[in-house]
Amino acid sequence: MIVVTKWTGRTAAALQDALHETNEGFAELLGAAPRTVAGWHSNPDLVPRSEMQQALATIYERASEHVRRRFSLLSRPPEEPTQAQALRVAIAVVLRGDQVLLVCRRGDDALSWQFPAGMCKPGAAVSSVAVQETHAETGVHCSVREELGTRVHPKTGVLASYVLCDYLAGEATNRDTVENTDVTWVPLAALTRFIPTENIFPPILSALEAA
């Protein structure tokens, strides 16, 4: 866990992003005004007052391991342009017989069903991250069958790398209650009732048809 000795506008905004909170939601958690939170985005070098330092530290200490990992990535100082790397997410399509594993994500204004996923640190293997994040989110152990490809996600703009996995063991449970509301196995025939066809990476549909 990163130890924050002094919160700044930049690290406070990174914590907000790690929690997937709006300005209004984060302000409510802190007992602050939304304009205070907005000010951290416009002035990253601003140092919040002492009582706000304590409030930020308390929220961070109570955060889940998933939130802390996201914070560690988001709070890093920006790299030099020559070293900049696009944000990459590893997405696991886990099969168990004729079922596929899904998680229900909390969004800004709605819930959505998605495949388990996690951010890749620079140099990390997509397949390893997919397996590790699946277990961290759902308690399910899986192994990689094949990598399905990468695209710029049409909604988030991040590089999304997809991995087809086979179930090994474990009961599917929601182990990240901050980010997710539910975890379930869905029959392949019912997948598009949870995720619209147009939102599914085409190679996933091809792989599932052949499964």
PDB file of C-alpha atoms in Angstrom:
ATOM      1  CA  MET A   1       0.000   0.000   0.000  1.00  0.00           C
ATOM      2  CA  ILE A   2       1.276   3.476  -0.890  1.00  0.00           C
ATOM      3  CA  VAL A   3       1.773   5.699   2.167  1.00  0.00           C
ATOM      4  CA  VAL A   4       0.579   9.250   1.525  1.00  0.00           C
ATOM      5  CA  THR A   5       2.283  11.679   3.908  1.00  0.00           C
ATOM      6  CA  LYS A   6       0.651  14.786   2.442  1.00  0.00           C
ATOM      7  CA  TRP A   7      -2.402  14.843   0.195  1.00  0.00           C
ATOM      8  CA  THR A   8      -2.450  17.213  -2.766  1.00  0.00           C
ATOM      9  CA  GLY A   9      -5.054  18.036  -5.356  1.00  0.00           C
ATOM     10  CA  ARG A  10      -3.498  15.452  -7.661  1.00  0.00           C
ATOM     11  CA  THR A  11      -3.530  12.570  -5.159  1.00  0.00           C
ATOM     12  CA  ALA A  12      -7.006  13.490  -3.899  1.00  0.00           C
ATOM     13  CA  ALA A  13      -8.315  13.405  -7.483  1.00  0.00           C
ATOM     14  CA  ALA A  14      -6.560  10.064  -8.017  1.00  0.00           C
ATOM     15  CA  LEU A  15      -8.348   8.632  -4.959  1.00  0.00           C
ATOM     16  CA  GLN A  16     -11.660   9.915  -6.304  1.00  0.00           C
ATOM     17  CA  ASP A  17     -11.009   8.248  -9.673  1.00  0.00           C
ATOM     18  CA  ALA A  18      -9.954   5.002  -7.964  1.00  0.00           C
ATOM     19  CA  LEU A  19     -13.284   4.981  -6.116  1.00  0.00           C
ATOM     20  CA  HIS A  20     -15.186   5.772  -9.343  1.00  0.00           C
ATOM     21  CA  GLU A  21     -16.898   8.677  -7.569  1.00  0.00           C
ATOM     22  CA  THR A  22     -18.380  11.822  -9.100  1.00  0.00           C
ATOM     23  CA  ASN A  23     -17.408  15.205  -7.665  1.00  0.00           C
ATOM     24  CA  GLU A  24     -20.692  15.255  -5.761  1.00  0.00           C
ATOM     25  CA  GLY A  25     -20.318  11.700  -4.447  1.00  0.00           C
ATOM     26  CA  PHE A  26     -16.718  12.200  -3.351  1.00  0.00           C
ATOM     27  CA  ALA A  27     -17.609  15.504  -1.685  1.00  0.00           C
ATOM     28  CA  GLU A  28     -20.365  13.755   0.272  1.00  0.00           C
ATOM     29  CA  LEU A  29     -17.918  11.088   1.474  1.00  0.00           C
ATOM     30  CA  LEU A  30     -15.552  13.804   2.678  1.00  0.00           C
ATOM     31  CA  GLY A  31     -18.159  16.136   4.095  1.00  0.00           C
ATOM     32  CA  ALA A  32     -16.974  18.828   1.694  1.00  0.00           C
ATOM     33  CA  ALA A  33     -18.509  20.969  -1.028  1.00  0.00           C
ATOM     34  CA  PRO A  34     -18.388  19.731  -4.645  1.00  0.00           C
ATOM     35  CA  ARG A  35     -16.522  22.920  -5.611  1.00  0.00           C
ATOM     36  CA  THR A  36     -13.724  21.874  -3.238  1.00  0.00           C
ATOM     37  CA  VAL A  37     -13.321  18.582  -5.106  1.00  0.00           C
ATOM     38  CA  ALA A  38     -13.497  20.358  -8.461  1.00  0.00           C
ATOM     39  CA  GLY A  39     -10.733  22.664  -7.273  1.00  0.00           C
ATOM     40  CA  TRP A  40      -8.373  19.711  -6.801  1.00  0.00           C
ATOM     41  CA  HIS A  41      -8.777  18.813 -10.472  1.00  0.00           C
ATOM     42  CA  SER A  42      -8.041  22.355 -11.622  1.00  0.00           C
ATOM     43  CA  ASN A  43      -5.140  22.844  -9.183  1.00  0.00           C
ATOM     44  CA  PRO A  44      -3.220  19.550  -8.714  1.00  0.00           C
ATOM     45  CA  ASP A  45      -0.578  21.197  -6.510  1.00  0.00           C
ATOM     46  CA  LEU A  46      -3.111  22.512  -3.999  1.00  0.00           C
ATOM     47  CA  VAL A  47      -2.606  21.136  -0.459  1.00  0.00           C
ATOM     48  CA  PRO A  48      -5.955  20.555   1.309  1.00  0.00           C
ATOM     49  CA  ARG A  49      -6.366  21.863   4.844  1.00  0.00           C
ATOM     50  CA  SER A  50      -5.549  19.639   7.839  1.00  0.00           C
ATOM     51  CA  GLU A  51      -9.076  18.324   8.519  1.00  0.00           C
ATOM     52  CA  MET A  52      -9.439  17.388   4.846  1.00  0.00           C
ATOM     53  CA  GLN A  53      -6.039  15.651   4.965  1.00  0.00           C
ATOM     54  CA  GLN A  54      -7.417  13.459   7.754  1.00  0.00           C
ATOM     55  CA  ALA A  55     -10.663  12.754   5.900  1.00  0.00           C
ATOM     56  CA  LEU A  56      -8.780  11.687   2.768  1.00  0.00           C
ATOM     57  CA  ALA A  57      -6.454   9.472   4.813  1.00  0.00           C
ATOM     58  CA  THR A  58      -9.419   7.787   6.527  1.00  0.00           C
ATOM     59  CA  ILE A  59     -11.182   7.012   3.244  1.00  0.00           C
ATOM     60  CA  TYR A  60      -7.960   5.624   1.781  1.00  0.00           C
ATOM     61  CA  GLU A  61      -7.255   3.427   4.822  1.00  0.00           C
ATOM     62  CA  ARG A  62     -10.762   1.942   4.627  1.00  0.00           C
ATOM     63  CA  ALA A  63     -10.612   1.342   0.865  1.00  0.00           C
ATOM     64  CA  SER A  64     -10.501  -2.151  -0.622  1.00  0.00           C
ATOM     65  CA  GLU A  65      -7.330  -3.654  -2.046  1.00  0.00           C
ATOM     66  CA  HIS A  66      -8.724  -3.114  -5.562  1.00  0.00           C
ATOM     67  CA  VAL A  67      -9.187   0.602  -4.903  1.00  0.00           C
ATOM     68  CA  ARG A  68      -5.688   0.907  -3.449  1.00  0.00           C
ATOM     69  CA  ARG A  69      -4.181  -0.781  -6.499  1.00  0.00           C
ATOM     70  CA  ARG A  70      -6.018   1.587  -8.820  1.00  0.00           C
ATOM     71  CA  PHE A  71      -4.894   4.538  -6.685  1.00  0.00           C
ATOM     72  CA  SER A  72      -1.259   3.425  -6.893  1.00  0.00           C
ATOM     73  CA  LEU A  73      -1.484   3.530 -10.694  1.00  0.00           C
ATOM     74  CA  LEU A  74      -3.482   6.746 -10.934  1.00  0.00           C
ATOM     75  CA  SER A  75      -1.389   8.695  -8.431  1.00  0.00           C
ATOM     76  CA  ARG A  76       1.954   8.119 -10.140  1.00  0.00           C
ATOM     77  CA  PRO A  77       3.644  11.285 -11.400  1.00  0.00           C
ATOM     78  CA  PRO A  78       3.196  11.690 -15.157  1.00  0.00           C
ATOM     79  CA  GLU A  79       6.000  10.143 -17.167  1.00  0.00           C
ATOM     80  CA  GLU A  80       8.057  11.925 -19.765  1.00  0.00           C
ATOM     81  CA  PRO A  81       6.376  11.911 -23.189  1.00  0.00           C
ATOM     82  CA  THR A  82       8.961   9.484 -24.566  1.00  0.00           C
ATOM     83  CA  GLN A  83       8.091   7.005 -21.832  1.00  0.00           C
ATOM     84  CA  ALA A  84       4.323   7.434 -21.881  1.00  0.00           C
ATOM     85  CA  GLN A  85       2.304   4.278 -22.289  1.00  0.00           C
ATOM     86  CA  ALA A  86      -1.380   3.874 -23.050  1.00  0.00           C
ATOM     87  CA  LEU A  87      -3.547   2.589 -20.225  1.00  0.00           C
ATOM     88  CA  ARG A  88      -4.203  -1.106 -20.858  1.00  0.00           C
ATOM     89  CA  VAL A  89      -6.904  -3.279 -19.317  1.00  0.00           C
ATOM     90  CA  ALA A  90      -6.859  -7.085 -19.320  1.00  0.00           C
ATOM     91  CA  ILE A  91     -10.336  -8.593 -19.737  1.00  0.00           C
ATOM     92  CA  ALA A  92     -11.023 -12.250 -18.910  1.00  0.00           C
ATOM     93  CA  VAL A  93     -13.726 -14.222 -20.728  1.00  0.00           C
ATOM     94  CA  VAL A  94     -14.000 -17.219 -18.397  1.00  0.00           C
ATOM     95  CA  LEU A  95     -15.875 -20.308 -19.560  1.00  0.00           C
ATOM     96  CA  ARG A  96     -17.338 -23.087 -17.420  1.00  0.00           C
ATOM     97  CA  GLY A  97     -19.079 -25.555 -19.702  1.00  0.00           C
ATOM     98  CA  ASP A  98     -21.804 -23.581 -21.471  1.00  0.00           C
ATOM     99  CA  GLN A  99     -21.584 -20.646 -19.060  1.00  0.00           C
ATOM    100  CA  VAL A 100     -19.507 -17.448 -18.958  1.00  0.00           C
ATOM    101  CA  LEU A 101     -18.515 -15.421 -15.884  1.00  0.00           C
ATOM    102  CA  LEU A 102     -19.814 -11.845 -15.522  1.00  0.00           C
ATOM    103  CA  VAL A 103     -19.576  -9.103 -12.911  1.00  0.00           C
ATOM    104  CA  CYS A 104     -22.058  -6.271 -12.409  1.00  0.00           C
ATOM    105  CA  ARG A 105     -20.142  -2.981 -12.228  1.00  0.00           C
ATOM    106  CA  ARG A 106     -21.185   0.168 -10.427  1.00  0.00           C
ATOM    107  CA  GLY A 107     -21.165   3.154 -12.785  1.00  0.00           C
ATOM    108  CA  ASP A 108     -21.676   6.888 -12.359  1.00  0.00           C
ATOM    109  CA  ASP A 109     -25.384   6.613 -13.025  1.00  0.00           C
ATOM    110  CA  ALA A 110     -26.126   2.967 -13.819  1.00  0.00           C
ATOM    111  CA  LEU A 111     -25.113  -0.654 -13.330  1.00  0.00           C
ATOM    112  CA  SER A 112     -23.678  -2.721 -16.178  1.00  0.00           C
ATOM    113  CA  TRP A 113     -22.708  -6.356 -16.671  1.00  0.00           C
ATOM    114  CA  GLN A 114     -19.141  -6.908 -17.874  1.00  0.00           C
ATOM    115  CA  PHE A 115     -16.398  -9.512 -18.006  1.00  0.00           C
ATOM    116  CA  PRO A 116     -13.876  -9.466 -15.111  1.00  0.00           C
ATOM    117  CA  ALA A 117     -11.047  -7.033 -15.821  1.00  0.00           C
ATOM    118  CA  GLY A 118      -8.076  -5.252 -14.320  1.00  0.00           C
ATOM    119  CA  MET A 119      -5.516  -2.629 -15.248  1.00  0.00           C
ATOM    120  CA  CYS A 120      -2.099  -3.774 -16.503  1.00  0.00           C
ATOM    121  CA  LYS A 121       0.986  -2.146 -15.042  1.00  0.00           C
ATOM    122  CA  PRO A 122       3.734  -1.375 -17.582  1.00  0.00           C
ATOM    123  CA  GLY A 123       5.516  -4.603 -18.475  1.00  0.00           C
ATOM    124  CA  ALA A 124       2.852  -6.882 -16.949  1.00  0.00           C
ATOM    125  CA  ALA A 125       1.618  -9.801 -19.050  1.00  0.00           C
ATOM    126  CA  VAL A 126      -2.017  -9.463 -20.098  1.00  0.00           C
ATOM    127  CA  SER A 127      -2.722 -13.149 -19.465  1.00  0.00           C
ATOM    128  CA  SER A 128      -1.336 -13.004 -15.911  1.00  0.00           C
ATOM    129  CA  VAL A 129      -3.316  -9.877 -15.051  1.00  0.00           C
ATOM    130  CA  ALA A 130      -6.519 -11.419 -16.432  1.00  0.00           C
ATOM    131  CA  VAL A 131      -6.109 -14.528 -14.247  1.00  0.00           C
ATOM    132  CA  GLN A 132      -5.105 -12.573 -11.131  1.00  0.00           C
ATOM    133  CA  GLU A 133      -7.859  -9.976 -11.405  1.00  0.00           C
ATOM    134  CA  THR A 134     -10.514 -12.621 -12.042  1.00  0.00           C
ATOM    135  CA  HIS A 135      -9.589 -14.345  -8.792  1.00  0.00           C
ATOM    136  CA  ALA A 136      -9.326 -11.034  -6.906  1.00  0.00           C
ATOM    137  CA  GLU A 137     -12.771  -9.910  -8.079  1.00  0.00           C
ATOM    138  CA  THR A 138     -14.706 -13.170  -8.058  1.00  0.00           C
ATOM    139  CA  GLY A 139     -12.780 -15.890  -6.205  1.00  0.00           C
ATOM    140  CA  VAL A 140     -12.674 -17.967  -9.394  1.00  0.00           C
ATOM    141  CA  HIS A 141      -9.423 -19.635 -10.466  1.00  0.00           C
ATOM    142  CA  CYS A 142      -8.956 -19.911 -14.224  1.00  0.00           C
ATOM    143  CA  SER A 143      -6.317 -20.703 -16.814  1.00  0.00           C
ATOM    144  CA  VAL A 144      -5.666 -18.987 -20.146  1.00  0.00           C
ATOM    145  CA  ARG A 145      -6.736 -20.795 -23.292  1.00  0.00           C
ATOM    146  CA  GLU A 146      -5.858 -18.081 -25.816  1.00  0.00           C
ATOM    147  CA  GLU A 147      -5.549 -14.328 -26.277  1.00  0.00           C
ATOM    148  CA  LEU A 148      -8.364 -12.949 -28.418  1.00  0.00           C
ATOM    149  CA  GLY A 149      -6.851  -9.606 -29.387  1.00  0.00           C
ATOM    150  CA  THR A 150      -6.781  -5.939 -28.423  1.00  0.00           C
ATOM    151  CA  ARG A 151      -8.841  -2.895 -29.345  1.00  0.00           C
ATOM    152  CA  VAL A 152      -9.330   0.680 -28.204  1.00  0.00           C
ATOM    153  CA  HIS A 153     -12.481   0.333 -26.120  1.00  0.00           C
ATOM    154  CA  PRO A 154     -15.262   2.332 -27.816  1.00  0.00           C
ATOM    155  CA  LYS A 155     -16.616   3.722 -24.525  1.00  0.00           C
ATOM    156  CA  THR A 156     -13.588   4.142 -22.242  1.00  0.00           C
ATOM    157  CA  GLY A 157     -10.855   4.810 -24.816  1.00  0.00           C
ATOM    158  CA  VAL A 158      -8.371   2.503 -23.056  1.00  0.00           C
ATOM    159  CA  LEU A 159      -6.519  -0.372 -24.726  1.00  0.00           C
ATOM    160  CA  ALA A 160      -8.597  -3.440 -23.954  1.00  0.00           C
ATOM    161  CA  SER A 161      -6.901  -6.840 -24.316  1.00  0.00           C
ATOM    162  CA  TYR A 162      -9.170  -9.874 -24.209  1.00  0.00           C
ATOM    163  CA  VAL A 163      -8.211 -13.347 -22.967  1.00  0.00           C
ATOM    164  CA  LEU A 164     -10.287 -16.529 -23.267  1.00  0.00           C
ATOM    165  CA  CYS A 165      -9.984 -18.570 -20.065  1.00  0.00           C
ATOM    166  CA  ASP A 166     -11.157 -21.919 -18.706  1.00  0.00           C
ATOM    167  CA  TYR A 167     -12.632 -22.336 -15.224  1.00  0.00           C
ATOM    168  CA  LEU A 168     -10.486 -24.338 -12.807  1.00  0.00           C
ATOM    169  CA  ALA A 169     -11.969 -23.986  -9.322  1.00  0.00           C
ATOM    170  CA  GLY A 170     -13.668 -21.660  -6.866  1.00  0.00           C
ATOM    171  CA  GLU A 171     -17.148 -20.413  -6.109  1.00  0.00           C
ATOM    172  CA  ALA A 172     -18.120 -17.182  -7.843  1.00  0.00           C
ATOM    173  CA  THR A 173     -18.594 -14.496  -5.182  1.00  0.00           C
ATOM    174  CA  ASN A 174     -18.416 -10.708  -5.150  1.00  0.00           C
ATOM    175  CA  ARG A 175     -15.034  -9.969  -3.578  1.00  0.00           C
ATOM    176  CA  ASP A 176     -14.907  -6.308  -4.617  1.00  0.00           C
ATOM    177  CA  THR A 177     -18.069  -4.739  -3.229  1.00  0.00           C
ATOM    178  CA  VAL A 178     -16.805  -1.211  -3.894  1.00  0.00           C
ATOM    179  CA  GLU A 179     -16.612  -1.723  -7.660  1.00  0.00           C
ATOM    180  CA  ASN A 180     -19.161  -4.513  -8.205  1.00  0.00           C
ATOM    181  CA  THR A 181     -22.651  -5.329  -6.989  1.00  0.00           C
ATOM    182  CA  ASP A 182     -22.855  -8.949  -8.156  1.00  0.00           C
ATOM    183  CA  VAL A 183     -21.037 -11.864  -9.800  1.00  0.00           C
ATOM    184  CA  THR A 184     -22.742 -14.657 -11.709  1.00  0.00           C
ATOM    185  CA  TRP A 185     -22.404 -17.404 -14.300  1.00  0.00           C
ATOM    186  CA  VAL A 186     -24.533 -16.695 -17.375  1.00  0.00           C
ATOM    187  CA  PRO A 187     -25.558 -19.254 -20.030  1.00  0.00           C
ATOM    188  CA  LEU A 188     -23.801 -18.491 -23.313  1.00  0.00           C
ATOM    189  CA  ALA A 189     -27.167 -18.390 -25.054  1.00  0.00           C
ATOM    190  CA  ALA A 190     -28.276 -15.571 -22.716  1.00  0.00           C
ATOM    191  CA  LEU A 191     -25.100 -13.459 -22.829  1.00  0.00           C
ATOM    192  CA  THR A 192     -26.506 -10.766 -25.115  1.00  0.00           C
ATOM    193  CA  ARG A 193     -29.355 -10.167 -22.650  1.00  0.00           C
ATOM    194  CA  PHE A 194     -26.683  -8.983 -20.202  1.00  0.00           C
ATOM    195  CA  ILE A 195     -24.258  -7.299 -22.620  1.00  0.00           C
ATOM    196  CA  PRO A 196     -25.633  -5.917 -25.923  1.00  0.00           C
ATOM    197  CA  THR A 197     -24.149  -7.616 -28.970  1.00  0.00           C
ATOM    198  CA  GLU A 198     -22.754  -4.351 -30.336  1.00  0.00           C
ATOM    199  CA  ASN A 199     -20.719  -3.874 -27.141  1.00  0.00           C
ATOM    200  CA  ILE A 200     -19.012  -7.274 -27.340  1.00  0.00           C
ATOM    201  CA  PHE A 201     -15.612  -7.527 -29.071  1.00  0.00           C
ATOM    202  CA  PRO A 202     -16.369  -9.619 -32.221  1.00  0.00           C
ATOM    203  CA  PRO A 203     -13.574 -12.190 -31.592  1.00  0.00           C
ATOM    204  CA  ILE A 204     -15.282 -13.001 -28.280  1.00  0.00           C
ATOM    205  CA  LEU A 205     -18.496 -13.913 -30.071  1.00  0.00           C
ATOM    206  CA  SER A 206     -16.557 -16.071 -32.542  1.00  0.00           C
ATOM    207  CA  ALA A 207     -14.730 -17.854 -29.731  1.00  0.00           C
ATOM    208  CA  LEU A 208     -17.929 -18.490 -27.786  1.00  0.00           C
ATOM    209  CA  GLU A 209     -19.678 -19.872 -30.879  1.00  0.00           C
ATOM    210  CA  ALA A 210     -16.812 -22.348 -31.278  1.00  0.00           C
ATOM    211  CA  ALA A 211     -16.692 -23.245 -27.552  1.00  0.00           C
TER     212      ALA A 211
END
